[in-house]
Coordinates of C-alpha atoms and ligand atoms in Angstrom, one line a residue:
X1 CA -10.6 45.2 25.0
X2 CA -7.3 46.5 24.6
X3 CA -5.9 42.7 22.6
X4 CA -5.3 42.3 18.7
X5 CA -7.1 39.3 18.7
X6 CA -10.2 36.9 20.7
X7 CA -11.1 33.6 21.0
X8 CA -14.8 32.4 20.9
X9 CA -15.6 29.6 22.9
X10 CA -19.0 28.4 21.7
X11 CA -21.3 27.2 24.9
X12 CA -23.8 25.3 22.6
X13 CA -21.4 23.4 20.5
X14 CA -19.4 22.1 23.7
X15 CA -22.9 21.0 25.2
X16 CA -23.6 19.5 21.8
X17 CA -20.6 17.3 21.9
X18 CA -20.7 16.1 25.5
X19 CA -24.3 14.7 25.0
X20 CA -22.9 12.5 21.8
X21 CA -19.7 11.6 23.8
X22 CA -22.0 10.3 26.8
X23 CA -23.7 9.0 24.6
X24 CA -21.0 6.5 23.2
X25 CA -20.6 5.4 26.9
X26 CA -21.3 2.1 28.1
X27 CA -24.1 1.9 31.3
X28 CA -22.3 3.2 34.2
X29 CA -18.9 4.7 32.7
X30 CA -18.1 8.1 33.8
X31 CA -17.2 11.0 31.9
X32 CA -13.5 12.9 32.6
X33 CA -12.6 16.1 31.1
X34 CA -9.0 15.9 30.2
X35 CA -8.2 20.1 29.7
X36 CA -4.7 19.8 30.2
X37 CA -2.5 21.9 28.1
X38 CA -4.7 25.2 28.9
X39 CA -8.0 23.2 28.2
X40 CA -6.3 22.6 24.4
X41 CA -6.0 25.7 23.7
X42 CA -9.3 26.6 24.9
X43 CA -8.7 28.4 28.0
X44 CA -8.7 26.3 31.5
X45 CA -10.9 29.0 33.1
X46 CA -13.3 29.2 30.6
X47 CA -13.6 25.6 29.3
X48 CA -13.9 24.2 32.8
X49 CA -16.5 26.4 33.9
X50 CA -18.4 26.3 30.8
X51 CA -17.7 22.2 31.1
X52 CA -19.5 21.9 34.9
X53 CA -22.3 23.9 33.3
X54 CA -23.2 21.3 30.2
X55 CA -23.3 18.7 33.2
X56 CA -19.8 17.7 33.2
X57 CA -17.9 17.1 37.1
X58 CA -15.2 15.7 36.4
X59 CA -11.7 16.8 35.2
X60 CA -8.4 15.5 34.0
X61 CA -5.4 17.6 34.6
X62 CA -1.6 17.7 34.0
X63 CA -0.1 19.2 36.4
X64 CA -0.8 21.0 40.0
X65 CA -1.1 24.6 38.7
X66 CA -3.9 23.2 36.6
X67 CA -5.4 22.0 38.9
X68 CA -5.3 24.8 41.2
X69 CA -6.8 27.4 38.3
X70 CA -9.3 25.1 38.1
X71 CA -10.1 24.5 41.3
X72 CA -10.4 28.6 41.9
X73 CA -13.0 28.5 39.3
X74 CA -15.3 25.2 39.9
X75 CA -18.3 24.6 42.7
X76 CA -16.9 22.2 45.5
X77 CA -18.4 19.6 43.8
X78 CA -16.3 19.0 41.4
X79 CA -13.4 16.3 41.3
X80 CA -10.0 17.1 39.9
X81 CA -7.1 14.6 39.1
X82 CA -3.7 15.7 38.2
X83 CA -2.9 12.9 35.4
X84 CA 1.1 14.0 35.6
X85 CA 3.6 15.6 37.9
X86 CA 3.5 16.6 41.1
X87 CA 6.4 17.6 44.1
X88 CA 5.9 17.2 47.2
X89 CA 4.7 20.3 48.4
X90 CA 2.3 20.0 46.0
X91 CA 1.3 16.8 47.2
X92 CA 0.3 18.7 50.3
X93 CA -1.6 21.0 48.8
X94 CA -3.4 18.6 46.9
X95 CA -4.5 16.8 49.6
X96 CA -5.4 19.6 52.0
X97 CA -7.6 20.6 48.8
X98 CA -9.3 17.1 47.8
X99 CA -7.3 17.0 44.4
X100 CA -6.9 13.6 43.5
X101 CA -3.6 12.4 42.1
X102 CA -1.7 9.8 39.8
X103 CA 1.1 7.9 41.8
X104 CA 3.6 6.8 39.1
X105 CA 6.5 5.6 41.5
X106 CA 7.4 4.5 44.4
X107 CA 8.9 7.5 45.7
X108 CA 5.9 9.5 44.7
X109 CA 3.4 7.0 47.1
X110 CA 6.0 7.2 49.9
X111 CA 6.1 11.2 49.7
X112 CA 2.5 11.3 49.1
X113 CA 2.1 9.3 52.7
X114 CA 4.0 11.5 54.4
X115 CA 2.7 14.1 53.6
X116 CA -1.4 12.5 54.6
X117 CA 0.0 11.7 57.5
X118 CA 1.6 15.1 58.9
X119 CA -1.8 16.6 57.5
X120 CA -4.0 13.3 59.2
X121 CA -6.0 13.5 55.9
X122 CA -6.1 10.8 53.3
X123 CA -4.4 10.9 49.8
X124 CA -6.9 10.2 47.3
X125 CA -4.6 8.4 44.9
X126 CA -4.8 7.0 41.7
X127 CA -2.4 4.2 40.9
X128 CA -0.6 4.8 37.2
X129 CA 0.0 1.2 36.1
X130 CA 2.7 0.6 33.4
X131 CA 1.4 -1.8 30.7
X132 CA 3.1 -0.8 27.8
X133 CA 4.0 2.8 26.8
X134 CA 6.8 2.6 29.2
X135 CA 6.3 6.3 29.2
X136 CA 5.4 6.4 33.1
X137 CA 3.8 4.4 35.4
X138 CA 4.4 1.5 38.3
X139 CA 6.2 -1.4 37.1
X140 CA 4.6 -5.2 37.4
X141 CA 7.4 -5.4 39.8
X142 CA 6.9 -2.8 42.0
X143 CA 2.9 -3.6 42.3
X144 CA 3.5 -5.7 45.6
X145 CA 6.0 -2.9 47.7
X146 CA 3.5 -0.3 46.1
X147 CA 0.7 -2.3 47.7
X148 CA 2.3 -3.0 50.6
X149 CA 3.1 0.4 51.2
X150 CA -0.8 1.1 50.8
X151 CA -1.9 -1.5 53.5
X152 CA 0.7 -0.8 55.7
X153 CA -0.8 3.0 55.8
X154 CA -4.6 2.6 56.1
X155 CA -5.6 6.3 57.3
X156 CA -2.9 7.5 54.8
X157 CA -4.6 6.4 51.6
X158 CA -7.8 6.3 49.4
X159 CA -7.5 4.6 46.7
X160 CA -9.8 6.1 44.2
X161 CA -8.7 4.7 41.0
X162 CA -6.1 2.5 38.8
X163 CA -5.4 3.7 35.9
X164 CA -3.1 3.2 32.7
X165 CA -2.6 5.0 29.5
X166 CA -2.8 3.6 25.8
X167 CA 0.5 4.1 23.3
X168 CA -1.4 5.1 20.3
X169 CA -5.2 3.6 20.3
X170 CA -5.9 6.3 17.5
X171 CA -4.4 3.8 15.0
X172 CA -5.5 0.5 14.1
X173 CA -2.2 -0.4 13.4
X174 CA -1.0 -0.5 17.4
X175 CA -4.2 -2.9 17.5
X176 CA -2.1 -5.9 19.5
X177 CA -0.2 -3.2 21.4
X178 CA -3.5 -1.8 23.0
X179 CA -5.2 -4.9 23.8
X180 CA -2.0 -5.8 25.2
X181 CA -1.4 -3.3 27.4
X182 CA -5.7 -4.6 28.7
X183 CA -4.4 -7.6 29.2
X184 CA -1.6 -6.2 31.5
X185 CA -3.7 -4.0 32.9
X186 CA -6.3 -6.3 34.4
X187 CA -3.7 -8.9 35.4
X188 CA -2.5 -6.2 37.5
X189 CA -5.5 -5.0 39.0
X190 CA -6.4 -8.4 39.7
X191 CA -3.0 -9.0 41.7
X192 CA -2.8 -5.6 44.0
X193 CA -7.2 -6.9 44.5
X194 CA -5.3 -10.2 45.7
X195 CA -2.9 -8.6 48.1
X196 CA -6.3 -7.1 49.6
X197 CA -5.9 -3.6 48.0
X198 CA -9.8 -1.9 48.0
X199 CA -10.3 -0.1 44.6
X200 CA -12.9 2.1 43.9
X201 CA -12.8 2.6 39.8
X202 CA -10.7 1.1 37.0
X203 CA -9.6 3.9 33.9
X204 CA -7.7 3.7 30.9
X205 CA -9.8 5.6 27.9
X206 CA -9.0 8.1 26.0
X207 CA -10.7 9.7 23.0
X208 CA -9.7 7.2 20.6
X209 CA -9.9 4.0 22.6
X210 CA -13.1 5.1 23.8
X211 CA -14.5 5.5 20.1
X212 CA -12.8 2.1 18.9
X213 CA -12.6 -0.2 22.0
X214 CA -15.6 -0.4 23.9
X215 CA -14.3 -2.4 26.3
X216 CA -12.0 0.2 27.6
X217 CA -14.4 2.4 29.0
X218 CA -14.3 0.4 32.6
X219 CA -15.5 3.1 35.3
X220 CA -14.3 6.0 33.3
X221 CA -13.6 7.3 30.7
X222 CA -10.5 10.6 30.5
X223 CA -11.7 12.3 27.0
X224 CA -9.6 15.2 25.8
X225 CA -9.8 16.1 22.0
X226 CA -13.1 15.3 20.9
X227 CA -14.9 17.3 23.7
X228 CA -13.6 20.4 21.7
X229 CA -15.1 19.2 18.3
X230 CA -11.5 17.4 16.8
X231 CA -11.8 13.8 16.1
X232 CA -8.4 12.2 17.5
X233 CA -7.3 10.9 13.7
X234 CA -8.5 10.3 10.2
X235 CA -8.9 6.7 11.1
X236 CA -11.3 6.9 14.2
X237 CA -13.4 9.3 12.0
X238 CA -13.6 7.3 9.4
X239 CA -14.4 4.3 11.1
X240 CA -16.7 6.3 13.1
X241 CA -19.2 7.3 9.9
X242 CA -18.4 4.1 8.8
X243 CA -21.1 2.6 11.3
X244 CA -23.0 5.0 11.8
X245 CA -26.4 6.0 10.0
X246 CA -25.8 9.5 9.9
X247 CA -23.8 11.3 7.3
X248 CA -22.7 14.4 9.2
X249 CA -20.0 15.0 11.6
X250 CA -21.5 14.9 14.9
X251 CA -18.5 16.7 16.7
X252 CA -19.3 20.6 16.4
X253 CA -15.7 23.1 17.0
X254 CA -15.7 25.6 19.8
X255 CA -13.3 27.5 18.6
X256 CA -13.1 30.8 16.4
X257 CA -10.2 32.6 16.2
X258 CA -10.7 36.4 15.1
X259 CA -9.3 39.6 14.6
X260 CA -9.8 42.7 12.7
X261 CA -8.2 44.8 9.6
X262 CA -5.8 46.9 11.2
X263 CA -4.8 49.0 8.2
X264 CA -5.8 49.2 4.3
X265 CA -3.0 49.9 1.3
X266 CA -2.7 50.1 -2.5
X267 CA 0.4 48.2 -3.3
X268 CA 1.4 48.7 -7.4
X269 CA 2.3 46.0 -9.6
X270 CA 5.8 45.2 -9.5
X271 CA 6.3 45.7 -5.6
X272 CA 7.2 43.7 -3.0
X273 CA 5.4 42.8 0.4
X274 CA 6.7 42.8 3.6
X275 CA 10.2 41.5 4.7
X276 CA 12.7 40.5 1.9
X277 CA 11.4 39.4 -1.3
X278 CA 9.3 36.4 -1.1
X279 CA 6.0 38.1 -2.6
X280 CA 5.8 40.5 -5.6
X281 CA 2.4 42.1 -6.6
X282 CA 1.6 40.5 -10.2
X283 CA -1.1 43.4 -10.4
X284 CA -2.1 46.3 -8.2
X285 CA -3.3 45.2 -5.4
X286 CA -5.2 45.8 -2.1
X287 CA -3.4 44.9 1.2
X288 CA -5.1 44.3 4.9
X289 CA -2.2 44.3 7.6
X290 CA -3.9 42.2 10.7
X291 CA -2.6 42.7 14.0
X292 CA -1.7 39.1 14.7
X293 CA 1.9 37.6 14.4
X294 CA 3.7 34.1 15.5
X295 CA 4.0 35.4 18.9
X296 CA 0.3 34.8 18.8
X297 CA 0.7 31.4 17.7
X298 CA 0.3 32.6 13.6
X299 CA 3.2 29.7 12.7
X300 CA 5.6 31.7 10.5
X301 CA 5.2 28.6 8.2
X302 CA 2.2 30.0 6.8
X303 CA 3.7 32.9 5.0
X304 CA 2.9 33.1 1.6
X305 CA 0.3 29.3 2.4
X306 CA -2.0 30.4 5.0
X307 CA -5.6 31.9 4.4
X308 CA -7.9 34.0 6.8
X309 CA -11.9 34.9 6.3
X310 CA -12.2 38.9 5.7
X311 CA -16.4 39.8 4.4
X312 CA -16.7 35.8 3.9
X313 CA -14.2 35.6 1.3
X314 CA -11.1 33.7 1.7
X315 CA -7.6 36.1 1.5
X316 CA -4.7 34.7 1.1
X317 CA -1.3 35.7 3.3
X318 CA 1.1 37.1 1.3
X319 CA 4.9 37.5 2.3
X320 CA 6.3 36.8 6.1
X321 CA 4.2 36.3 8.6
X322 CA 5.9 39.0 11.4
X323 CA 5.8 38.8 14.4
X324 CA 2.9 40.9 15.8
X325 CA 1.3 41.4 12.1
X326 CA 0.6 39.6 9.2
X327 CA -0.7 40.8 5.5
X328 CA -3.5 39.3 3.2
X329 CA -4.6 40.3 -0.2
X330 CA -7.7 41.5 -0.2
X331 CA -8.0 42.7 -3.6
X332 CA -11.1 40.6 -5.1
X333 CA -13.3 41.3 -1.7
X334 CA -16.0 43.7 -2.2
X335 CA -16.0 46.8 0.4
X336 CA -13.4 45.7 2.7
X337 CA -12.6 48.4 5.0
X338 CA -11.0 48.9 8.3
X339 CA -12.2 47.2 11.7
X340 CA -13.5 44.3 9.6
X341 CA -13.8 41.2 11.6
X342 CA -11.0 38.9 10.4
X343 CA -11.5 35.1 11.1
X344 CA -8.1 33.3 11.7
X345 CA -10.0 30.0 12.6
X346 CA -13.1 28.8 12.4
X347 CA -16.0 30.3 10.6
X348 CA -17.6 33.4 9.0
X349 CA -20.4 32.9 6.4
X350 CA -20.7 29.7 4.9
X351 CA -16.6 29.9 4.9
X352 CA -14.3 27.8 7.1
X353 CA -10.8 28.1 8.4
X354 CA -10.6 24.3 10.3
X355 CA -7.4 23.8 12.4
X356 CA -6.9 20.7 9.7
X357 CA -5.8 22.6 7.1
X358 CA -4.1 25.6 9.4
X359 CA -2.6 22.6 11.2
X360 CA -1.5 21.0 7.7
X361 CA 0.0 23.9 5.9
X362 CA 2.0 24.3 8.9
X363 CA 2.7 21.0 9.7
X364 CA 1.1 20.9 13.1
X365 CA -0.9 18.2 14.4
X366 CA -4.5 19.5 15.7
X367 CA -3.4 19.0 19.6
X368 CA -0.1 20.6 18.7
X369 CA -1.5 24.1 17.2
X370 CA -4.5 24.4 19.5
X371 CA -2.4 23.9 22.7
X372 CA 0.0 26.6 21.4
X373 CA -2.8 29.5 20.8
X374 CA -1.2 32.0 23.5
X375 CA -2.8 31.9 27.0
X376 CA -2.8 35.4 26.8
X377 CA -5.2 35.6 23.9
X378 CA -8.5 36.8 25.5
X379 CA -11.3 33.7 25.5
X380 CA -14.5 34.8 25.4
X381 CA -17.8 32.4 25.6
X382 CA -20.6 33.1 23.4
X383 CA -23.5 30.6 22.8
Ligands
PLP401 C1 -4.2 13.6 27.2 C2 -4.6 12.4 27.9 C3 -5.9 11.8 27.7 C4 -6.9 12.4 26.7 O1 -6.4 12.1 25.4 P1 -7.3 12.6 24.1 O2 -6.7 11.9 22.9 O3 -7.2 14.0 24.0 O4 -8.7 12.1 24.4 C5 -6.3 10.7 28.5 N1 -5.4 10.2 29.4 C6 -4.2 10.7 29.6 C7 -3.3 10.1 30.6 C8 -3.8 11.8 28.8 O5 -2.5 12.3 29.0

């Protein structure tokens, strides 16, 4: 009530995709729920409970106020990990809460252990092991201080997992990088095990090392994209049907993105639409104003390209997308009248608006235009 425009979160096509996804595990791997960047899009509220309910009790966050919204939201007995940053008052919080954490520096595991030991509580820490990406993550060189540090603190430390992150595993072409960086990876392991570090798990996987390199999946596995129904590229896709038996997509997409006609207009031949003059009706024509803009996440690149689902015909936006309304022609559509549901993604009918194309047109990638739906778009679950 009282919004422009909802998402749908579909229940039954999230369960659907987490039952392939464990599928594709091997014995023993666990399954992480990366719903950083508001759940993709998806809402971290509503993805994270509907997530715990399709048997999921695990999750992969960014930052501390992630994981605190989650953590309002879940049953006790779910675990959270913040993947990214974190102060240090945070770090007390996180550890008066159970949240378990990535340690990326050395400064970050000496704050951490003061503050487990003013709150006589362990950190439950995962180690963030630099192999590669050189994005973040300890050094080979600091592994020894880092585990010294550890040792030297026994009531101040749990350490729950290592972990490390790929620099592209989506692309066959960083092939030598990623197996690399496994190399690394388990040479390190091996070394902070030889200093007489205990370890409980080992986890590196993402979506697309997960689908491509099997032997990646260690203890765990932190999936993201294709738990909401987006394969992470072309490539994995393809080699995904590639060797399999089945000829359908078995990722399904939660999301639908909808509004409704907000007002109706004859517009004569010879006029123009909206700001300046980029359209001009080439006939008379009927015009549907929806109530959605680019400050809800409707990329002003899709004025005069983008397409929206009005009566399960496709209608074209014509002129500038605004920013709280945009305009469609809706000329050739039989009976359209006000209030009629308008799909900005996903599906009505046997018609589709994918994020592919949306994302295309506008020159988005999929994890760019889904974490960039507004949090402040309603999210509603349906089955
Ligand atoms: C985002 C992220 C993931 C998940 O990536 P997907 O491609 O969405 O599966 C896993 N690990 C880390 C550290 C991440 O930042």
């Amino acid at each position: 009530m009282f919004h422009s425009s909802y998402i749908e979160i579909s229940r039954s096509a999230l369960a659907h995709n987490i039952t392939f996804l464990k599928a594709q595990l091997s014995p023993g791997t666990r399954f992480s729920s990366v719903i950083k960047g508001n759940a993709y899009g998806h809402g971290i509220e509503e993805f994270g409970q509907l997530a715990y309910t399709c048997g999921v009790d695990h999750f992969s966050v960014f930052s501390a106020d992630e994981a605190d919204r989650l953590h309002r939201v879940l049953p006790q007995d779910a675990t959270i990990m913040i993947m990214g940053y974190i102060d240090d008052a945070e770090l007390t919080w996180a550890i008066a809460n159970d949240i378990e954490f990535y340690v990326f520096s050395l400064d970050r595991l000496e704050a951490a252990a003061k503050a487990a030991k003013s709150l006589r509580k362990p950190a439950r820490i995962h180690l963030d092991l630099e192999t590669g990406m050189n994005r973040i993550g300890l050094g080979t060189n600091e592994l020894p201080h880092a585990a010294d540090i550890i040792i030297k603190e026994p009531q101040a430390f749990e350490v729950v997992g290592i972990s490390t992150h790929f620099a592209g595993a989506e692309s066959s072409e960083n092939e030598d990088r990623v197996t690399g960086q496994l190399n690394r990876f388990h040479l390190a392991v091996r070394s902070l095990r030889h200093k007489g570090l205990s370890i409980q798990s080992l986890h590196t996987a993402c979506s697309a090392a997960m689908m491509a390199y099997p032997e990646t999946h260690l203890d765990m596995v932190r999936v993201g994209i294709m738990q909401y129904g987006f394969w992470s590229s072309p490539e994995i896709y393809q080699r995904y049907m590639g060797i399999s038996t089945d000829r359908t997509d078995p990722l399904r997409r939660l999301i639908n993105w909808k509004s409704h006609v907000m007002s109706l207009k004859s517009v004569p031949v010879g006029e123009f639409i909206g700001y300046g003059q980029s359209f001009q009706a080439s006939s008379d024509m009927l015009i549907a104003a929806i109530p959605v803009g680019y400050a809800w996440g409707f990329s002003r690149s899709l004025s005069n390209q983008g397409q929206v689902l009005i009566r399960s015909y496709r209608a074209p936006v014509v002129g500038i997308v605004n920013m709280n309304v945009l305009m469609v022609d809706v000329t050739g559509i039989p009976n359209v009248a006000l209030k009629d549901e308008v799909v900005l993604l996903g599906k009505q009918g046997n018609e589709h608006i994918t994020v592919a194309s949306f994302a295309e047109l506008s020159t988005q990638l999929n994890y760019e235009l889904l974490t960039r739906l507004p949090l402040n778009i309603p999210r509603i679950v349906i089955d």
